């Protein structure tokens, strides 16, 4: 009896998950460590994918420490890289979770542009412009996760 022929190549999904202090220093550290992790996965610094991921990670972590902060609780950064095929490098999923449930950001299609002269309110517009897909989802234990996905192309 012969083993069946392989119809699909092996896939190794890479996952990075880490908690950070819910303060501006934690947000900066999450961005830097996240970019380092992407580099080790073969997404080089200063590439288009790395630059887009840096902006998304920066905005989502800044929102987590500004609007999702609960004293004594950390936020979490989770990166997932699912490799692609000969035509793409795969999909990069960026997730930032916090433990605050009552302060939920607007989802895709619900973002209002800030008024001229406002100092804030553009972060999710940046995420919406750069990500191929994104969403706000509930999280267990209590909290929420903002998830953004980038299709990585050669």
Short mmCIF file of C-alpha atoms in Angstrom, two decimals:
data_model
loop_
_atom_site.label_atom_id
_atom_site.label_comp_id
_atom_site.label_asym_id
_atom_site.label_seq_id
_atom_site.Cartn_x
_atom_site.Cartn_y
_atom_site.Cartn_z
CA UNK A 1 0.00 0.00 0.00
CA UNK A 2 1.37 3.40 -0.96
CA UNK A 3 1.06 6.64 0.95
CA UNK A 4 -1.10 9.22 -0.78
CA UNK A 5 0.75 11.87 -2.76
CA UNK A 6 1.02 15.26 -1.13
CA UNK A 7 -1.45 17.70 -2.60
CA UNK A 8 -0.52 20.69 -0.49
CA UNK A 9 2.84 22.02 0.75
CA UNK A 10 3.58 22.08 4.46
CA UNK A 11 2.51 25.33 6.12
CA UNK A 12 4.16 26.76 9.20
CA UNK A 13 2.08 29.47 10.81
CA UNK A 14 4.25 31.70 12.96
CA UNK A 15 2.77 33.32 16.07
CA UNK A 16 4.24 35.93 18.39
CA UNK A 17 2.33 36.94 21.52
CA UNK A 18 3.44 39.22 24.33
CA UNK A 19 1.95 41.49 26.98
CA UNK A 20 3.17 45.03 27.54
CA UNK A 21 2.63 47.66 30.21
CA UNK A 22 -0.34 49.84 29.40
CA UNK A 23 1.59 53.11 29.07
CA UNK A 24 3.30 55.03 26.23
CA UNK A 25 6.59 53.25 26.87
CA UNK A 26 4.86 49.87 26.52
CA UNK A 27 3.33 50.99 23.21
CA UNK A 28 6.72 52.05 21.83
CA UNK A 29 8.33 48.81 23.00
CA UNK A 30 5.55 46.73 21.40
CA UNK A 31 6.12 48.46 18.07
CA UNK A 32 9.89 47.95 18.16
CA UNK A 33 9.75 44.32 19.29
CA UNK A 34 6.97 43.60 16.76
CA UNK A 35 9.10 44.93 13.90
CA UNK A 36 12.08 42.91 15.08
CA UNK A 37 9.90 39.79 15.10
CA UNK A 38 8.71 40.47 11.56
CA UNK A 39 12.32 40.87 10.45
CA UNK A 40 13.20 37.46 11.92
CA UNK A 41 10.28 35.99 9.94
CA UNK A 42 11.70 37.35 6.68
CA UNK A 43 9.77 40.62 6.44
CA UNK A 44 12.74 43.02 6.29
CA UNK A 45 12.97 46.40 7.97
CA UNK A 46 11.93 49.33 5.77
CA UNK A 47 10.05 47.11 3.31
CA UNK A 48 6.53 48.25 2.39
CA UNK A 49 5.03 45.49 4.54
CA UNK A 50 7.23 46.38 7.52
CA UNK A 51 6.43 50.09 7.22
CA UNK A 52 2.68 49.42 7.01
CA UNK A 53 2.88 47.02 9.96
CA UNK A 54 4.85 49.61 11.97
CA UNK A 55 2.15 52.24 11.47
CA UNK A 56 -0.67 49.81 12.28
CA UNK A 57 1.06 48.45 15.39
CA UNK A 58 1.88 52.00 16.50
CA UNK A 59 -1.70 53.23 16.11
CA UNK A 60 -3.34 50.20 17.71
CA UNK A 61 -0.98 50.13 20.68
CA UNK A 62 -1.32 53.89 21.19
CA UNK A 63 -5.11 53.47 21.21
CA UNK A 64 -4.83 50.59 23.70
CA UNK A 65 -2.83 52.64 26.19
CA UNK A 66 -4.86 55.83 25.65
CA UNK A 67 -8.46 54.59 25.39
CA UNK A 68 -8.31 50.97 26.57
CA UNK A 69 -6.18 51.34 29.67
CA UNK A 70 -7.36 49.74 32.90
CA UNK A 71 -5.03 50.45 35.85
CA UNK A 72 -2.96 47.39 36.71
CA UNK A 73 -3.78 45.58 33.45
CA UNK A 74 -1.48 45.10 30.46
CA UNK A 75 -2.34 45.08 26.77
CA UNK A 76 -1.35 42.28 24.41
CA UNK A 77 0.24 42.32 20.97
CA UNK A 78 -0.22 39.21 18.85
CA UNK A 79 1.32 38.78 15.40
CA UNK A 80 0.45 35.85 13.15
CA UNK A 81 2.17 35.16 9.84
CA UNK A 82 0.55 32.63 7.55
CA UNK A 83 2.89 31.96 4.62
CA UNK A 84 1.64 32.21 1.08
CA UNK A 85 2.59 30.56 -2.16
CA UNK A 86 4.68 31.54 -5.18
CA UNK A 87 2.60 34.66 -5.77
CA UNK A 88 2.46 36.12 -2.26
CA UNK A 89 4.36 36.04 1.00
CA UNK A 90 1.12 35.29 2.84
CA UNK A 91 -0.96 37.17 5.38
CA UNK A 92 0.17 39.10 8.44
CA UNK A 93 -2.43 39.49 11.18
CA UNK A 94 -1.84 42.15 13.84
CA UNK A 95 -3.99 41.99 16.98
CA UNK A 96 -3.92 44.36 19.93
CA UNK A 97 -6.09 43.45 22.92
CA UNK A 98 -6.95 45.40 26.03
CA UNK A 99 -9.24 44.69 28.99
CA UNK A 100 -11.57 47.68 28.79
CA UNK A 101 -15.00 46.71 27.51
CA UNK A 102 -17.03 49.92 27.74
CA UNK A 103 -14.83 52.02 25.43
CA UNK A 104 -15.22 50.28 22.07
CA UNK A 105 -13.80 51.95 18.94
CA UNK A 106 -15.84 52.25 15.75
CA UNK A 107 -15.43 49.43 13.27
CA UNK A 108 -14.75 49.54 9.53
CA UNK A 109 -17.14 51.88 7.74
CA UNK A 110 -18.10 53.62 11.02
CA UNK A 111 -15.14 56.00 11.33
CA UNK A 112 -15.91 59.69 11.17
CA UNK A 113 -13.15 62.02 10.00
CA UNK A 114 -12.05 64.43 12.74
CA UNK A 115 -12.77 68.11 12.39
CA UNK A 116 -10.07 70.37 10.96
CA UNK A 117 -7.67 71.35 13.72
CA UNK A 118 -8.41 68.36 15.97
CA UNK A 119 -5.26 66.89 17.48
CA UNK A 120 -6.54 63.30 17.55
CA UNK A 121 -8.95 60.93 15.86
CA UNK A 122 -6.89 59.86 12.84
CA UNK A 123 -5.42 56.58 14.10
CA UNK A 124 -8.14 54.24 12.88
CA UNK A 125 -8.32 56.15 9.59
CA UNK A 126 -4.66 55.20 9.10
CA UNK A 127 -5.41 51.56 9.98
CA UNK A 128 -8.37 51.61 7.59
CA UNK A 129 -6.19 52.97 4.78
CA UNK A 130 -3.30 50.52 5.26
CA UNK A 131 -4.97 47.25 6.27
CA UNK A 132 -6.57 44.96 3.72
CA UNK A 133 -9.10 43.93 6.38
CA UNK A 134 -9.70 44.94 9.98
CA UNK A 135 -12.29 44.49 12.71
CA UNK A 136 -13.07 45.05 16.36
CA UNK A 137 -13.98 41.82 18.18
CA UNK A 138 -14.91 40.86 21.73
CA UNK A 139 -12.34 39.08 23.84
CA UNK A 140 -12.52 36.60 26.69
CA UNK A 141 -11.60 37.40 29.46
CA UNK A 142 -13.33 40.80 29.33
CA UNK A 143 -12.06 43.24 26.78
CA UNK A 144 -11.73 43.76 23.08
CA UNK A 145 -9.29 43.07 20.28
CA UNK A 146 -8.64 45.23 17.24
CA UNK A 147 -7.43 43.00 14.42
CA UNK A 148 -5.86 44.13 11.15
CA UNK A 149 -4.61 41.98 8.28
CA UNK A 150 -2.07 42.75 5.58
CA UNK A 151 -1.78 40.69 2.40
CA UNK A 152 1.98 40.42 1.87
CA UNK A 153 3.03 40.62 -1.77
CA UNK A 154 6.42 40.24 -3.42
#
